[in-house]
GROMACS .gro file of C-alpha atoms in nm:
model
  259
    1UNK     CA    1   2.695  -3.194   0.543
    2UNK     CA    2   2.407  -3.310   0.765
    3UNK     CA    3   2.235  -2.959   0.760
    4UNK     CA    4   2.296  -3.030   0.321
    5UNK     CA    5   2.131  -3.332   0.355
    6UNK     CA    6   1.846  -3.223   0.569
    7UNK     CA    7   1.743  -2.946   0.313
    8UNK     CA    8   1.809  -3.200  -0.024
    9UNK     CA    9   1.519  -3.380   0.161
   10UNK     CA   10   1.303  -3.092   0.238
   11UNK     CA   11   1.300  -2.985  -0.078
   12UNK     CA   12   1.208  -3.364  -0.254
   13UNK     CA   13   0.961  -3.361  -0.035
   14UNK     CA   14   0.816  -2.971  -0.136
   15UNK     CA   15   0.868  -3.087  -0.511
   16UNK     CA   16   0.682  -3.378  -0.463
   17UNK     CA   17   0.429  -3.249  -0.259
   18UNK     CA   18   0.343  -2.941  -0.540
   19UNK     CA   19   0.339  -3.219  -0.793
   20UNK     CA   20   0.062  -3.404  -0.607
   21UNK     CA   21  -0.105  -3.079  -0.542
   22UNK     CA   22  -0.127  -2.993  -0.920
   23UNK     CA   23  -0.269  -3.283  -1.004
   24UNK     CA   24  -0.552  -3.306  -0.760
   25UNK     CA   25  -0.629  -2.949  -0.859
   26UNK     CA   26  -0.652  -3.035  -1.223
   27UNK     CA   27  -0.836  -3.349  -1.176
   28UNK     CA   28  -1.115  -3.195  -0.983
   29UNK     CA   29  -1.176  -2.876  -1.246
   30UNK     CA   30  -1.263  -2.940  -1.594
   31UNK     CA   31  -1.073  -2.765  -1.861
   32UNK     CA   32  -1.159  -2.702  -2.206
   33UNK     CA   33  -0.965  -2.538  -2.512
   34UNK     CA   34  -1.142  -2.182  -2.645
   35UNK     CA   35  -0.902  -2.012  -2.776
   36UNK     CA   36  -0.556  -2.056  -2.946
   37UNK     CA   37  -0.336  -1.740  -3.069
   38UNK     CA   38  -0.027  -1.733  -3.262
   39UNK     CA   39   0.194  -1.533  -3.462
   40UNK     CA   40   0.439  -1.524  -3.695
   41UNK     CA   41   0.786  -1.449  -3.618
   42UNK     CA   42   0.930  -1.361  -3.981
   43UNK     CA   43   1.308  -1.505  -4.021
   44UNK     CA   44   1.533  -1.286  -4.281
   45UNK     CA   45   1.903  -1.285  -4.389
   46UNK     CA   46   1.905  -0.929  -4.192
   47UNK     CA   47   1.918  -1.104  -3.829
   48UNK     CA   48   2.233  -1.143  -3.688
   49UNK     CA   49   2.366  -1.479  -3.639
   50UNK     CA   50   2.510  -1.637  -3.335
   51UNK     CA   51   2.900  -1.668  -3.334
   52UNK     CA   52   2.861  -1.923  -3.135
   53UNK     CA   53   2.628  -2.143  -3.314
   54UNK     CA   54   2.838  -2.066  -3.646
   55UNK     CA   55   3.158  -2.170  -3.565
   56UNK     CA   56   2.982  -2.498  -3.429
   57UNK     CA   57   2.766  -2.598  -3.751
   58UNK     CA   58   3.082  -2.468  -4.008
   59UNK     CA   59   3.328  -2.774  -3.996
   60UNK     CA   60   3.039  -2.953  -4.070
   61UNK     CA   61   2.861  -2.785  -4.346
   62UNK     CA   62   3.217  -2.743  -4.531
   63UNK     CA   63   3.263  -3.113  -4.497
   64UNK     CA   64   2.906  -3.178  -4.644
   65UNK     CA   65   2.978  -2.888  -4.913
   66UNK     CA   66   3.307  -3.035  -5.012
   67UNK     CA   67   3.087  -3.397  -5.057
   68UNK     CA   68   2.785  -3.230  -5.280
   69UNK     CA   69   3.025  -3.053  -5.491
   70UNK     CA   70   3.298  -3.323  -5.576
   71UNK     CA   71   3.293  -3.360  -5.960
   72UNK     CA   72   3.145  -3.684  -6.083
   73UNK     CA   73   3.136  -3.712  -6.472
   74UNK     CA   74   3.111  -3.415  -6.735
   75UNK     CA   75   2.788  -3.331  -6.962
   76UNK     CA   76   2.813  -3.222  -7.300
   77UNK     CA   77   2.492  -3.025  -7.325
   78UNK     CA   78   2.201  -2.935  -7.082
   79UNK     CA   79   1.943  -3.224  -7.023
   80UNK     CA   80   1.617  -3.087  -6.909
   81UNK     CA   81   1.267  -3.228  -6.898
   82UNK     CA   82   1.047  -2.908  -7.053
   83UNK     CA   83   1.158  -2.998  -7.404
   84UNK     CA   84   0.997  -3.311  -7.612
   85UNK     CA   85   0.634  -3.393  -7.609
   86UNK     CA   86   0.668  -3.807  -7.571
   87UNK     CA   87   0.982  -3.789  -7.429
   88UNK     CA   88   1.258  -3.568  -7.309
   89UNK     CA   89   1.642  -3.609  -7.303
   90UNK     CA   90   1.694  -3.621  -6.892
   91UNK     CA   91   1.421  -3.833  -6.915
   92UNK     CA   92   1.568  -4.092  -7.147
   93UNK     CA   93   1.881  -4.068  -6.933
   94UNK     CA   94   1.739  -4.166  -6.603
   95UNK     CA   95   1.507  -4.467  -6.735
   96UNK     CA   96   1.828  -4.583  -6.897
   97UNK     CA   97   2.007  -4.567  -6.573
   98UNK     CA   98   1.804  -4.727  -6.340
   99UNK     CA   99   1.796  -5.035  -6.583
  100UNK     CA  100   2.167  -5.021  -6.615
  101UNK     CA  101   2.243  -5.020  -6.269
  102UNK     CA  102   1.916  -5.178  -6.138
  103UNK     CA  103   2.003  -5.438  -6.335
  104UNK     CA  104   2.314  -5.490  -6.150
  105UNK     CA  105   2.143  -5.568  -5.817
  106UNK     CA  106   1.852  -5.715  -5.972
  107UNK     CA  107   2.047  -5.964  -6.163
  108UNK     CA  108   2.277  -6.018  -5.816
  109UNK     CA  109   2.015  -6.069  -5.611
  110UNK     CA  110   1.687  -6.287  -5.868
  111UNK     CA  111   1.878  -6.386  -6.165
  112UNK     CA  112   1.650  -6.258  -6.298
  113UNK     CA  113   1.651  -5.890  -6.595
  114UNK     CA  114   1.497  -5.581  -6.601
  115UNK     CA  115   1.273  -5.570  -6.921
  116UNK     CA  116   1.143  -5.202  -6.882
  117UNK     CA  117   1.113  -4.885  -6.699
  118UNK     CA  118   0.883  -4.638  -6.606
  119UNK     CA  119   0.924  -4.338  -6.413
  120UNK     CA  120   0.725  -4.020  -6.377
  121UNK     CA  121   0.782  -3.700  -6.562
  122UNK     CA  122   0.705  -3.499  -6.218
  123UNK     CA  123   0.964  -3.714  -6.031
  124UNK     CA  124   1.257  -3.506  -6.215
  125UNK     CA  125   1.284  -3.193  -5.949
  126UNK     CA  126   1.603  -3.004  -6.175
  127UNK     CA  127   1.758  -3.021  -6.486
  128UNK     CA  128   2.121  -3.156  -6.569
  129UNK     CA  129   2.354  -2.868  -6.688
  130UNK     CA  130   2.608  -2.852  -6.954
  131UNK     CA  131   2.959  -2.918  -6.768
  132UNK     CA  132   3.023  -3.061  -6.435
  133UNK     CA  133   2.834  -3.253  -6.293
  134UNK     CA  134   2.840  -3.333  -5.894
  135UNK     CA  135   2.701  -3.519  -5.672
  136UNK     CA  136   2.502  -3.183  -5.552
  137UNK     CA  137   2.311  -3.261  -5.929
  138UNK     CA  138   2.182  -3.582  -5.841
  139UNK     CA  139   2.038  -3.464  -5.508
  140UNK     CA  140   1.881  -3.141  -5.704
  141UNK     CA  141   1.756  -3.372  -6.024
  142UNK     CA  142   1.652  -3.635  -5.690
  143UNK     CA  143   1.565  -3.514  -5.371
  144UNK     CA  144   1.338  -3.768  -5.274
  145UNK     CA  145   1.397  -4.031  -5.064
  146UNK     CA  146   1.244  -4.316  -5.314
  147UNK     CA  147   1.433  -4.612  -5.365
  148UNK     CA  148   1.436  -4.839  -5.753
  149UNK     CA  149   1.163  -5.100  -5.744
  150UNK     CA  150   1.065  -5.368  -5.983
  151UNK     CA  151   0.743  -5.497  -6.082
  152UNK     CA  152   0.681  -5.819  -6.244
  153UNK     CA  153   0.379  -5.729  -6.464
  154UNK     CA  154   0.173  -5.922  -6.747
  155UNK     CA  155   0.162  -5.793  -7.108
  156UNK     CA  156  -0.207  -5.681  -7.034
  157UNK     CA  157  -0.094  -5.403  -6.772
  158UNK     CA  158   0.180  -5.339  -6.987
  159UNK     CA  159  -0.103  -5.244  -7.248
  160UNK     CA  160  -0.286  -5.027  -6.979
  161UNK     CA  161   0.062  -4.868  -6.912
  162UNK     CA  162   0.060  -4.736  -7.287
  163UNK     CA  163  -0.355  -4.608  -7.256
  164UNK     CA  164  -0.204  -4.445  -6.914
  165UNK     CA  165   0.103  -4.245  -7.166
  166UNK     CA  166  -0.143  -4.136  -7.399
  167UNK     CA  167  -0.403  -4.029  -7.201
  168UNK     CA  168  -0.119  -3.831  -6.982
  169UNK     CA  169   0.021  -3.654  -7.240
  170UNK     CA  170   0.347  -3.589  -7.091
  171UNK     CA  171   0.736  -3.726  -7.107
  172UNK     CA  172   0.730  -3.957  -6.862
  173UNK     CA  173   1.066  -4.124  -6.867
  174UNK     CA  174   1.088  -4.481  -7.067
  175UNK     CA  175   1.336  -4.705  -7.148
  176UNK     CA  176   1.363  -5.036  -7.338
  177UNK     CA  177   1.002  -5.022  -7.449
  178UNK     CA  178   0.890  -4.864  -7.783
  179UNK     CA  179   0.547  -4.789  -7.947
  180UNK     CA  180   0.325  -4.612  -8.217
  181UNK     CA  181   0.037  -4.403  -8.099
  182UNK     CA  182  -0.231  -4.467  -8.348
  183UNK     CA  183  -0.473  -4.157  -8.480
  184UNK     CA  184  -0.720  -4.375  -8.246
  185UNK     CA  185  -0.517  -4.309  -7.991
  186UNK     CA  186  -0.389  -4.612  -7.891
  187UNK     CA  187  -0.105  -4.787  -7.873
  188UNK     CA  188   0.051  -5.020  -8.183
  189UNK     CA  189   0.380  -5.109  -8.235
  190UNK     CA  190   0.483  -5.201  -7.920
  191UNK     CA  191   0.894  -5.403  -7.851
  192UNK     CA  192   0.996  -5.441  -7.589
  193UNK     CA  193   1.376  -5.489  -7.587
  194UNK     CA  194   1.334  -5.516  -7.926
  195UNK     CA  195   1.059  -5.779  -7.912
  196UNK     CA  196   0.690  -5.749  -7.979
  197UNK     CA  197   0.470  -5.766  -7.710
  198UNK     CA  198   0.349  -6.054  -7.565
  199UNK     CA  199   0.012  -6.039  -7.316
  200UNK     CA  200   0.041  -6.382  -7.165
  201UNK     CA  201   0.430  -6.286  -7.083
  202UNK     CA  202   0.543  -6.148  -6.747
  203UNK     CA  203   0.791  -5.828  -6.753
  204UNK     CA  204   1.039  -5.693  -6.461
  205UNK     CA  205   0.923  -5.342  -6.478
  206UNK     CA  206   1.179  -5.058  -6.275
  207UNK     CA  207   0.995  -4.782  -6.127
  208UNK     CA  208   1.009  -4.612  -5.792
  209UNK     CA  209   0.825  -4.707  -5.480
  210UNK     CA  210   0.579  -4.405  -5.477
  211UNK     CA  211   0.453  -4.536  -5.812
  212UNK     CA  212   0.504  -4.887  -5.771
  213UNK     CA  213   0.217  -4.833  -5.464
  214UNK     CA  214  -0.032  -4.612  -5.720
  215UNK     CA  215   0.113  -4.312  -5.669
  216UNK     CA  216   0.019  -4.066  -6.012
  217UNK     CA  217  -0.307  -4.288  -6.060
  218UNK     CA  218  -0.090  -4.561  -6.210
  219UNK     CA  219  -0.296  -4.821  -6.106
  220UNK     CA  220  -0.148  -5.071  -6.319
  221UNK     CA  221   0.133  -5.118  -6.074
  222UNK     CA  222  -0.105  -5.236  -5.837
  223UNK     CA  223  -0.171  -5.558  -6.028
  224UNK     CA  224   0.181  -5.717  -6.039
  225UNK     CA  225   0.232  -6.025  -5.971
  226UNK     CA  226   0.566  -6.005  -5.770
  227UNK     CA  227   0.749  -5.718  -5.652
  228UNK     CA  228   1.107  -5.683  -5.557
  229UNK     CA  229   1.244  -5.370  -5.345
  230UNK     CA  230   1.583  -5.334  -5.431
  231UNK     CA  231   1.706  -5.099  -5.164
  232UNK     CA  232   1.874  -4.870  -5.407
  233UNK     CA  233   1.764  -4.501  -5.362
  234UNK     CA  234   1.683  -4.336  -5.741
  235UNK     CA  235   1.945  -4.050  -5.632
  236UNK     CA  236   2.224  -4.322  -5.588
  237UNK     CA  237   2.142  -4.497  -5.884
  238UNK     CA  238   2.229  -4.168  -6.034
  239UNK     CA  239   2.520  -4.089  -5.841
  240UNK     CA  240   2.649  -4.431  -5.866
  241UNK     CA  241   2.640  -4.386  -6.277
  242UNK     CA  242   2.758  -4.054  -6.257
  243UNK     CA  243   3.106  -4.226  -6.095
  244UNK     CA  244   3.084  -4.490  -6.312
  245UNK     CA  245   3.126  -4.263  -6.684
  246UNK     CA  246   3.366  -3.978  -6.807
  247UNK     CA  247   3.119  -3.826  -7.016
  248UNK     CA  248   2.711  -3.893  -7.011
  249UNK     CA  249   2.582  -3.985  -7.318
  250UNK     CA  250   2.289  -3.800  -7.464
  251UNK     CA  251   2.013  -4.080  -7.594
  252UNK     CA  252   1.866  -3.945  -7.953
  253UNK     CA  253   1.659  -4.231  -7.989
  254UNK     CA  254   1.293  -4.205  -8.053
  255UNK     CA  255   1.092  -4.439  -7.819
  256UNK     CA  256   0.696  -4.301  -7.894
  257UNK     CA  257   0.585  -4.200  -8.231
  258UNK     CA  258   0.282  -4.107  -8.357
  259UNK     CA  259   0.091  -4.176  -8.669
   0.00000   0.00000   0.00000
């Protein structure tokens, strides 16, 4: 035991004494970086996997899989965001969503209602199928981590809002907010839940938190006068109102029109 001992100490003492060695050395040469290589070290289905490693990662990934693919809610027909040139059916669907259940929190929390919302037509990442839906759709429609935020905004952004939709030129989603696009190109017509707009009045606007900070050049966002972070990722809004319904609905109402 006292011969163990003995060498434990010897070799503490070697360790430390290479350690102190290395670092004089270092500290009395100058090094530089010339030269970096690297290559790529291609992955395919072809290479064997590891028993091992598979029989740890399986319990899990059939727990997860049995999660993803639990049915939610049924759809009657496919909901997909390449058809519609103001508007699209899946994009209907989610606007109408997060105001349904934002509203929920929103009204909880501020006692205060969602007027509007206003998404982005790139945000929607897959489409929603005809027939079962799980909660594996939500994360393929969602797969971003962004979370429902409102904005309280004064009629005259909500007017630079409607330039921003014509001058885009795509479906962005939209919900409780109709207008006209006149052959001027700009917007006439406008309700908003029903009700024409007003520029001196303030409106909760639902978006996301990407846009909400300018993200997509919507600047508008950036002049609210009061914003409210709900905490409510936009892929649990969805899965929350996929639980919540038998069937989803299909909206057929017309929210832009043009002259």
């Amino acid at each position: 035991m006292v011969k163990l001992k003995k060498y434990n100490g010897f070799l503490k003492l070697f360790v430390i004494f290479l350690t102190l060695f290395f670092i004089t050395s270092c500290s009395q040469k100058n090094y530089n970086l010339t030269k970096i290589e690297g290559k790529q070290l291609p992955i395919t289905e072809k290479e064997a996997e590891t028993p091992a490693m598979e029989n740890f990662i399986k319990p899990y990934r059939d727990h997860i899989n049995k999660d993803l693919d639990s049915i939610l809610a049924y759809c009657p027909e496919t909901l997909d965001k390449s058809t519609g040139k103001w508007q699209t059916s899946i994009g209907n669907l989610l606007a109408d969503v997060c105001i349904e259940r934002g509203n929920i929190v929103f009204k909880a929390r501020e006692k205060k209602s969602i007027d509007l919302c206003f998404l982005n037509h790139g945000g929607i990442r897959a489409i929603l199928p005809k027939g079962n839906v799980t909660t594996r759709t939500a994360y393929e429609i969602m797969p971003f981590e962004n979370n429902l935020v409102v904005i309280a905004l004064k009629g005259q952004q909500i007017l630079e809002m409607t330039s921003y939709i014509i001058k885009e030129k795509k479906p962005h989603p939209l919900s409780g907010m109709t207008f006209t696009i006149a052959k001027d190109n700009t917007a006439k017509n406008i309700l908003i839940q029903g009700k024409p707009l007003d520029v001196n009045k303030v409106y909760y606007v639902a978006t996301n938190d990407y846009l909400a900070n300018g993200g997509d050049s919507m600047t508008f966002f950036a002049k609210g006068v009061e914003k409210f972070d709900l905490n409510y990722k936009l892929r649990n809004v969805l899965i929350d109102y996929f639980k919540s319904v038998d069937t989803i609905p299909v909206a057929k109402d017309i929210r832009i029109t043009e002259e």
